[in-house]
Every structure is written in C-alpha cells, then in structure tokens.
mmCIF file of C-alpha atoms in Angstrom:
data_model
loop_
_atom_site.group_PDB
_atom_site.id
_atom_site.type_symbol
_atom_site.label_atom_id
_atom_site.label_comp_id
_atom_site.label_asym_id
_atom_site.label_seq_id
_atom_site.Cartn_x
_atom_site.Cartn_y
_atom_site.Cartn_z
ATOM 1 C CA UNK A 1 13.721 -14.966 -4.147
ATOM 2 C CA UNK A 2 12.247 -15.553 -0.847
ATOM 3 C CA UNK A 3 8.733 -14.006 0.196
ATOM 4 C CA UNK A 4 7.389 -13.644 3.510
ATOM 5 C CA UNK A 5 3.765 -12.201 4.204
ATOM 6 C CA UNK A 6 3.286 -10.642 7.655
ATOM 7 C CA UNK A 7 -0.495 -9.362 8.400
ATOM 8 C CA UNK A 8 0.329 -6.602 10.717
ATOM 9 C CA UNK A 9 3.057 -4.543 11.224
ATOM 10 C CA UNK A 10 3.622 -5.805 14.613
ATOM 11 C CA UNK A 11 4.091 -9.352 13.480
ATOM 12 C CA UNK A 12 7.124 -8.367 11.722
ATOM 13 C CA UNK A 13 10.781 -9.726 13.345
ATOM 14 C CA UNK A 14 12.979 -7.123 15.052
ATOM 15 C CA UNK A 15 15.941 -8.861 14.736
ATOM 16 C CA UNK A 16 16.777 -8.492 11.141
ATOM 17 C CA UNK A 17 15.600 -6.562 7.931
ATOM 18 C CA UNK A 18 14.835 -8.033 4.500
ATOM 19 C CA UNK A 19 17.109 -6.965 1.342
ATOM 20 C CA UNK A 20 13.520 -5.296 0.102
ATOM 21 C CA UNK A 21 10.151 -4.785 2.222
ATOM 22 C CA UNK A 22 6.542 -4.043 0.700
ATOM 23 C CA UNK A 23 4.098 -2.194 2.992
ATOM 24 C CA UNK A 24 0.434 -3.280 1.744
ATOM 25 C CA UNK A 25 -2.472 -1.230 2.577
ATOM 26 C CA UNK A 26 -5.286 -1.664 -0.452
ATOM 27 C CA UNK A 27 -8.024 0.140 1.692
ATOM 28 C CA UNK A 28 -6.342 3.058 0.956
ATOM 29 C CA UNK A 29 -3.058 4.130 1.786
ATOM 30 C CA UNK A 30 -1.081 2.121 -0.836
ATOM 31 C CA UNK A 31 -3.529 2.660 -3.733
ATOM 32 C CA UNK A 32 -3.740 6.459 -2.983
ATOM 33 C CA UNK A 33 0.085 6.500 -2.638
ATOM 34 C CA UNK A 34 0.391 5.086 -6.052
ATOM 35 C CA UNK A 35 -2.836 7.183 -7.548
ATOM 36 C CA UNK A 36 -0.780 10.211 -6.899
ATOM 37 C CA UNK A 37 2.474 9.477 -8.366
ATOM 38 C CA UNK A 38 0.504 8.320 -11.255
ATOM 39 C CA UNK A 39 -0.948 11.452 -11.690
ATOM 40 C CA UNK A 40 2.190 13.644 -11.510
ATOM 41 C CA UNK A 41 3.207 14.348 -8.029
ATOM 42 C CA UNK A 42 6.557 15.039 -7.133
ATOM 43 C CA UNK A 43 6.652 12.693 -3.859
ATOM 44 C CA UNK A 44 4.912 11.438 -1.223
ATOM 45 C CA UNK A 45 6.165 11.862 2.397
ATOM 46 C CA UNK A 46 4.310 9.404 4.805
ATOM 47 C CA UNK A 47 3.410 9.847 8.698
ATOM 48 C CA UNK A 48 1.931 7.933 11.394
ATOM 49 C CA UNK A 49 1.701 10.828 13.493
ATOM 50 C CA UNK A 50 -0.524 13.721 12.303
ATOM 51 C CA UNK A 51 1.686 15.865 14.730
ATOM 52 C CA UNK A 52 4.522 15.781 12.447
ATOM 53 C CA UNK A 53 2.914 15.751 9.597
ATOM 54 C CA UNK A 54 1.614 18.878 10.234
ATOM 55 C CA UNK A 55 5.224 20.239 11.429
ATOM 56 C CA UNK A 56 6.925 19.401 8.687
ATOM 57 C CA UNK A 57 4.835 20.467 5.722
ATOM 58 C CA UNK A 58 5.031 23.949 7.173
ATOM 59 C CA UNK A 59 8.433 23.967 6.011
ATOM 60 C CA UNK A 60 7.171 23.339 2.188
ATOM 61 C CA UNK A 61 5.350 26.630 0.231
ATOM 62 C CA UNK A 62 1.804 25.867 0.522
ATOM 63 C CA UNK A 63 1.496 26.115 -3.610
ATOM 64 C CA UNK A 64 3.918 23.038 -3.202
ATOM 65 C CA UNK A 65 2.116 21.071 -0.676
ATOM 66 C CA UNK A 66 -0.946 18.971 -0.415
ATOM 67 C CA UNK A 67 -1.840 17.240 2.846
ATOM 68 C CA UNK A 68 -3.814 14.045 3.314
ATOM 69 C CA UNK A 69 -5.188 13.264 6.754
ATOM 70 C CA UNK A 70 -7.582 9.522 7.535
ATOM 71 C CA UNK A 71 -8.641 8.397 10.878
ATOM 72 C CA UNK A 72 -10.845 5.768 10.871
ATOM 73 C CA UNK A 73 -12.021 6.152 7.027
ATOM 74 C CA UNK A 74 -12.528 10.186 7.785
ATOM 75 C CA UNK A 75 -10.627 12.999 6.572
ATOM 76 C CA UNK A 76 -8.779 14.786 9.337
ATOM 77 C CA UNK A 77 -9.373 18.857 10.113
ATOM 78 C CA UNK A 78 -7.347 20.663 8.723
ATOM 79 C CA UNK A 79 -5.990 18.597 5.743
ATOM 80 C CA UNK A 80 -6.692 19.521 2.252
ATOM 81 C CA UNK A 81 -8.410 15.655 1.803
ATOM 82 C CA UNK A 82 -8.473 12.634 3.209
ATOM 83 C CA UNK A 83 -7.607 8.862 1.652
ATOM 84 C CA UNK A 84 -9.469 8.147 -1.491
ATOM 85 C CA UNK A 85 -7.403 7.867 -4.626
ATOM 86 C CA UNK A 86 -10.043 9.385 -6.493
ATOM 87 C CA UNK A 87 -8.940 12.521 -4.898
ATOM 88 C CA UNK A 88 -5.618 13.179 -6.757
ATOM 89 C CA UNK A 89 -6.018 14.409 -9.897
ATOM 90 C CA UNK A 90 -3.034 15.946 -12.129
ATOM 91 C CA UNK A 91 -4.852 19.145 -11.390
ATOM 92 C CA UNK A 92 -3.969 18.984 -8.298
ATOM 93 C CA UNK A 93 -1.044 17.196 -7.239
ATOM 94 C CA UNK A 94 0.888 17.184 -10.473
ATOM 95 C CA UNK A 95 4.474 19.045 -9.326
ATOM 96 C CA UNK A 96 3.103 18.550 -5.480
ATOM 97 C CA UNK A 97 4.490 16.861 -2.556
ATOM 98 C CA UNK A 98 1.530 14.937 -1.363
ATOM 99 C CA UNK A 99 2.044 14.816 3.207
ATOM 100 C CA UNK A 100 -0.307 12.016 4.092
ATOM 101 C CA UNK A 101 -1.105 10.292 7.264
ATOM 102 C CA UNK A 102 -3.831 7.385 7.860
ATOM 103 C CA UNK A 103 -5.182 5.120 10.247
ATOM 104 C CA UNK A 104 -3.069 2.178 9.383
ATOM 105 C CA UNK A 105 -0.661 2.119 5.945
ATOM 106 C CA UNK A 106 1.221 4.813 7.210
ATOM 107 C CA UNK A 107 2.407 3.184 9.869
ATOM 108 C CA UNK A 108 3.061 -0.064 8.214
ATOM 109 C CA UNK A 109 5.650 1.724 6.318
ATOM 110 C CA UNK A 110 7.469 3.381 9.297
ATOM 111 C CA UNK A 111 7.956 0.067 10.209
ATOM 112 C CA UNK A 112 9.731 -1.356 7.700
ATOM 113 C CA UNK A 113 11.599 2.389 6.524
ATOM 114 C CA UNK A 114 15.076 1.079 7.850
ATOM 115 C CA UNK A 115 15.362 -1.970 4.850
ATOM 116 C CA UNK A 116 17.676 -1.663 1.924
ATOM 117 C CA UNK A 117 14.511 -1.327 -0.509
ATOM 118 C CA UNK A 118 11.021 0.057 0.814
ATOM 119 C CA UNK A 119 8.034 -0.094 -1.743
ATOM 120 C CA UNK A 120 4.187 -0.087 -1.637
ATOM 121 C CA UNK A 121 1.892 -2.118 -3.494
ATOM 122 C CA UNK A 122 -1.417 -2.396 -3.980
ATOM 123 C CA UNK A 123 -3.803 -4.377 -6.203
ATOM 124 C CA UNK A 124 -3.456 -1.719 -8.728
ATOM 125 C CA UNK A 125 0.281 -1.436 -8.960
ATOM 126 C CA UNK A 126 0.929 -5.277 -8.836
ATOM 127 C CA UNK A 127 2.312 -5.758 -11.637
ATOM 128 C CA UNK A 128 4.749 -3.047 -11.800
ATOM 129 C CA UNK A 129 5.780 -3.717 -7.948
ATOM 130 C CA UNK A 130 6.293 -7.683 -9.666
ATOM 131 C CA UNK A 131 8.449 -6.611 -12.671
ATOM 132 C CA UNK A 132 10.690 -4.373 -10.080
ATOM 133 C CA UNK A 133 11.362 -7.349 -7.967
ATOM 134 C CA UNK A 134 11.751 -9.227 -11.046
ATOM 135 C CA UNK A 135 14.500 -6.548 -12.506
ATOM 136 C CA UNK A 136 15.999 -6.166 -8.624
ATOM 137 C CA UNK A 137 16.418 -9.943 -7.629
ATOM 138 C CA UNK A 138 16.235 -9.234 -3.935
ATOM 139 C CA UNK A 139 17.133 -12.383 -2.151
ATOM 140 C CA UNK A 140 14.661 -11.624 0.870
ATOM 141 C CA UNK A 141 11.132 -10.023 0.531
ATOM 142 C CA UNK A 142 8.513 -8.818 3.439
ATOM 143 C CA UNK A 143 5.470 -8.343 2.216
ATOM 144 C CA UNK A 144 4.439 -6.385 5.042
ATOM 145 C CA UNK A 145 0.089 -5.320 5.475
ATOM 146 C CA UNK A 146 -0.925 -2.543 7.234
ATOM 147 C CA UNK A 147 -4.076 -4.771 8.689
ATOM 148 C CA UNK A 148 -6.566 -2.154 10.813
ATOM 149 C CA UNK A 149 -5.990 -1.285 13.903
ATOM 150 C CA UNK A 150 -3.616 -4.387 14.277
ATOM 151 C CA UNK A 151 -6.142 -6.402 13.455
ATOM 152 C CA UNK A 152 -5.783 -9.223 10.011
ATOM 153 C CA UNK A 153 -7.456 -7.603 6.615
ATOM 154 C CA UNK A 154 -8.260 -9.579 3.877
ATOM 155 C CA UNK A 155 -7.877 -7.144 1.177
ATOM 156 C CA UNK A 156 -4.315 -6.695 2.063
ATOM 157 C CA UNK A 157 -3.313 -10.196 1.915
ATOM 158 C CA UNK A 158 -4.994 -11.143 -1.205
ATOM 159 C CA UNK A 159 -2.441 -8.322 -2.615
ATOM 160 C CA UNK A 160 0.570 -10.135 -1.543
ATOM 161 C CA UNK A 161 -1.276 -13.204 -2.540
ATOM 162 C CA UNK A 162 -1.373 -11.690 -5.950
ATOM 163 C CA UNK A 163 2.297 -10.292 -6.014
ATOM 164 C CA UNK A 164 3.440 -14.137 -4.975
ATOM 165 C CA UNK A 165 1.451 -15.901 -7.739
ATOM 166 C CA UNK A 166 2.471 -13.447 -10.420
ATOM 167 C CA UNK A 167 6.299 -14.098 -9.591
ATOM 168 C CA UNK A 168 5.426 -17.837 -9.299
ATOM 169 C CA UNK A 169 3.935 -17.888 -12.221
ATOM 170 C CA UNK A 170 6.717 -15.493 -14.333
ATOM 171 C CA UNK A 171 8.954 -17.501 -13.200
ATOM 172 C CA UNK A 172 8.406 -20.931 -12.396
ATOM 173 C CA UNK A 173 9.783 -20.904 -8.978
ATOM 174 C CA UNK A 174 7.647 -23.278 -6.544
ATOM 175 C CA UNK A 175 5.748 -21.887 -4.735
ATOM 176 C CA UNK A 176 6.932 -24.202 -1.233
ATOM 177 C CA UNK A 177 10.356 -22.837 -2.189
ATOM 178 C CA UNK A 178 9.518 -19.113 -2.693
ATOM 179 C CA UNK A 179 7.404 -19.325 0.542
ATOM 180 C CA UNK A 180 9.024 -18.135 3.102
ATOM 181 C CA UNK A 181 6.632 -18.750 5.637
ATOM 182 C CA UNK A 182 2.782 -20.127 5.556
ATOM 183 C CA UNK A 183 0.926 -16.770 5.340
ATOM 184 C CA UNK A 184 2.614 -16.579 1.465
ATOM 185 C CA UNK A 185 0.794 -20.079 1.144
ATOM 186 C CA UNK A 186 -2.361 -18.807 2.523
ATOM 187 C CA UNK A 187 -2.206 -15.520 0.686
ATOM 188 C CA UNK A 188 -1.572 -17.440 -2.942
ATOM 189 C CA UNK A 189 -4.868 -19.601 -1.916
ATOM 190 C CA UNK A 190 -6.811 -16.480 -0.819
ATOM 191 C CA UNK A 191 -5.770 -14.669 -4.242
ATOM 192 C CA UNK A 192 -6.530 -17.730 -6.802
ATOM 193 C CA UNK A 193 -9.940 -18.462 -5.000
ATOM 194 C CA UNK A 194 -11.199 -14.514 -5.720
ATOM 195 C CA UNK A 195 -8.777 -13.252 -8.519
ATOM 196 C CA UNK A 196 -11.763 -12.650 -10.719
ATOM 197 C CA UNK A 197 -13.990 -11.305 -8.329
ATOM 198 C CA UNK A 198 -11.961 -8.750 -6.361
ATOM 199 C CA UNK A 199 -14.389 -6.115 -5.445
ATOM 200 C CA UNK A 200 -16.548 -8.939 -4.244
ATOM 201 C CA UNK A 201 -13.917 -9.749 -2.027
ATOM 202 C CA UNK A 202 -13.637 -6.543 -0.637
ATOM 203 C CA UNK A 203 -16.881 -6.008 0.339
ATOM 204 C CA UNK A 204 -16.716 -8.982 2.184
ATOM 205 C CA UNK A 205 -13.540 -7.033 4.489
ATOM 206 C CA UNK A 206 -14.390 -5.819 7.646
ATOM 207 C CA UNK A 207 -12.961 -2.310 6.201
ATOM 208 C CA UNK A 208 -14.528 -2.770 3.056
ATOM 209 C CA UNK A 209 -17.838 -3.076 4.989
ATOM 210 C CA UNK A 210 -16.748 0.092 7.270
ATOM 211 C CA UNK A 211 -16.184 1.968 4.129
ATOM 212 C CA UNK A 212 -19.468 0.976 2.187
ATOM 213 C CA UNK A 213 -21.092 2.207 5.565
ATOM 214 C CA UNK A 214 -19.329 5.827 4.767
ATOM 215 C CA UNK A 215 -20.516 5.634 1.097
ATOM 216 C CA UNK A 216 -17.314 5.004 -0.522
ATOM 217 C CA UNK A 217 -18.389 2.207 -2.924
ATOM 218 C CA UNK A 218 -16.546 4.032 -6.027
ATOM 219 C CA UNK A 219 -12.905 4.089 -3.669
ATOM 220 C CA UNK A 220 -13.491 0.442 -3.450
ATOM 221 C CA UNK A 221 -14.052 -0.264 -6.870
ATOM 222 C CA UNK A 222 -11.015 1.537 -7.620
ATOM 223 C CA UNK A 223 -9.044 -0.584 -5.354
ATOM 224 C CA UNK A 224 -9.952 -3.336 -6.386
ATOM 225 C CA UNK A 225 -9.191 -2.975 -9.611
ATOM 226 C CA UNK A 226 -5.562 -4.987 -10.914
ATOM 227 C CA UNK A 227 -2.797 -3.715 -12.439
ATOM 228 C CA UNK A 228 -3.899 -0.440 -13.771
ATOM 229 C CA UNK A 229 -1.077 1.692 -12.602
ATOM 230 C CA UNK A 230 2.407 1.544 -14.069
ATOM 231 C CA UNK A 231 3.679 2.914 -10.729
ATOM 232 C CA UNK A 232 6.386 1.675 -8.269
ATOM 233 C CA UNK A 233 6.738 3.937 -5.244
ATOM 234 C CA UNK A 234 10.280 3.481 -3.831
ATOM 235 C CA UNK A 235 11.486 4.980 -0.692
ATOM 236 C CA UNK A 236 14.243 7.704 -1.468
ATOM 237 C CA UNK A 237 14.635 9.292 2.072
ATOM 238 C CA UNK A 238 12.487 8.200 5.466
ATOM 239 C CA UNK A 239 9.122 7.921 4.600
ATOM 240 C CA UNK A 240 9.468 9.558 1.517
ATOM 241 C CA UNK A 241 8.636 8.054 -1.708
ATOM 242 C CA UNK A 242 8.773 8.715 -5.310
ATOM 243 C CA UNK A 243 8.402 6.591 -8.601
ATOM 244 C CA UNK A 244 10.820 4.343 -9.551
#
C-alpha cells in the first residue's frame, strides 16, 4: 500500500485518481460526519455549495431530513445546526439523512468524489478507517485534508499521521516504502511527537484557536479524542456517504 498526504485540496494531482482517497477534516466536518452515522443516521449527503444543499433537501420529507450549515465555525440561517458532533444525537438523526455543508471538509471531499473508494477519517474513526484499508488492500491511498481556507492545518495532518503509523505499525511495512511522498513522513513525525497529547495539539491549530475563541472547547475535546467510533463512512453515490 502506498500513502500520499496532500494538505489542501488544491494540492491534489489532476491527472490521475488513487484506487481509494480519504478526505480529512478533524475540526469538524469528518468527526461530525462520522458522529452521525454512529448515532443512527441513514446517510450523509455532503455540499460545498449551500445553494444546492438547500435545493436538494427540498426533495427529501422534512421528518426525513436534517440540515447542517458552517461558515467560518458558525451555523448557517436557515439550517437545523451547524458542525459540532455533539449535535447529533440518535434522537435526532437516527433514520435521518443528515445534508451538511462547511467551510472546508465539504469541499475536500468533492474533490476527491470521482476515485474508486471515497472515505473520511478523523481522529476518532482511525482505527476503523485503518482496518478498512487493511481488509481492502488498495494499492494507492490519498490522504486528502480539508486545511482552512486553503491554508495547511495541523489537526488534519496529525490524522493522516496517525492512519500511516497505525498501518506501519500493523503491518510492518517501512515507513520510506509506504510513503508515497514526504508530507506522509512529516505527518508520522507530527503524530508520534503529540499522540498522547492530542487536544493539546489542537489548541495549538490556528482553527483550534478560532474555535476556542467561539467557545467550543467541548467540540474540540471530542475531536481530539482517538479511536472512539467504530465508523467508516464510504461514499455510495456523489457526495453521499453511509457506513461501511
């Protein structure tokens, strides 16, 4: 298996596709993604624009529906809540279609929605996003992060960091063979240096810090917590995903 790490979406080549592709966004697409497939909903349909989002949900019964709008860490008018993960509840989403658009995850996985295999990881689904690999054997991986505002975010490449050093160490590969390019290498450094003091770490994020500054201390805790969520969202259709 062969893993690349890009930091932004627009970093990503344009000239081929990978046999499987990861979009990363730990602050909070990915871990709210995951969150509500944990806690029963049916699917999650994903949206950079907040146009369509709103166009096609219409066509779902609104006892059926639940729609998630961010921009820039703030719900959106008009959407039933924004991008914490400590917002879906089986009260609420269980049986749902959760319609979500945010600042930058959702567009990290429009980009990569044409590979054979599209996931989403974050810190809190690690290990099941690792054991599907594992089970899958995909020759080439992108392990793609939604960054902000196409910008480099550290809490999204200490999660590929961590997906990298769990296959390394499940399975003994070398790391300079399973790297792909140097970010992996970077990532695997940034991961062992902080992999027992992950919320640290994300407080130390730019995002992190522009979160902390909209009180949301307790969605950061969340997401930084590892491998709590036996959850592996796979792309079934364009942008929508469901577990595996």
């Amino acid at each position: 298996m062969k893993l690349s790490h890009f930091h932004t979406p627009e970093q990503t080549p344009t000239d081929h596709l990978p046999d499987c592709a990861i979009a990363i966004d730990v602050l909070r697409a990915t871990t709210t993604i995951a969150q509500a497939l944990h806690v029963g909903a049916e699917s999650v349909q994903a949206f950079s624009s907040l146009d369509k989002l709103f166009a096609e949900s219409e066509s779902w019964p609104a006892e059926k529906r639940i729609r998630a709008g961010e921009r820039g860490g703030q719900k959106v008018e008009g959407c039933d809540f924004g991008n914490s993960p400590l917002e879906c509840t089986p009260e609420q989403f269980a049986g749902r279609r959760l319609f979500i658009t945010t600042t930058n995850g959702t567009r990290a996985l429009q980009c990569i929605q044409p590979a054979a295999i599209v996931l989403t990881a974050a810190l809190v689904n690690r290990a099941s996003i690792v054991d599907y690999l594992l089970e899958h054997q995909p020759k080439t991986v992108w392990m793609v992060a939604s960054g902000w505002e196409g910008s480099y975010a550290l809490e999204d490449t200490v999660c590929a960091g961590a997906i990298a050093q769990a296959i390394h160490e499940k399975t003994g590969q070398p790391l300079a063979e399973m790297a792909e390019n140097d970010e992996v290498i970077g990532a695997v450094t940034l991961f062992q240096q902080w992999r027992d003091r992950l919320q640290e770490l994300l407080h130390h994020a730019s995002h992190g810090k522009r979160l902390l500054r909209l009180n949301n201390l307790e969605d950061i805790a969340f997401c930084s917590k590892l491998d709590i969520l036996p959850v592996v969202p796979v792309q079934t259709a364009p942008g929508v995903l469901k577990n595996a």
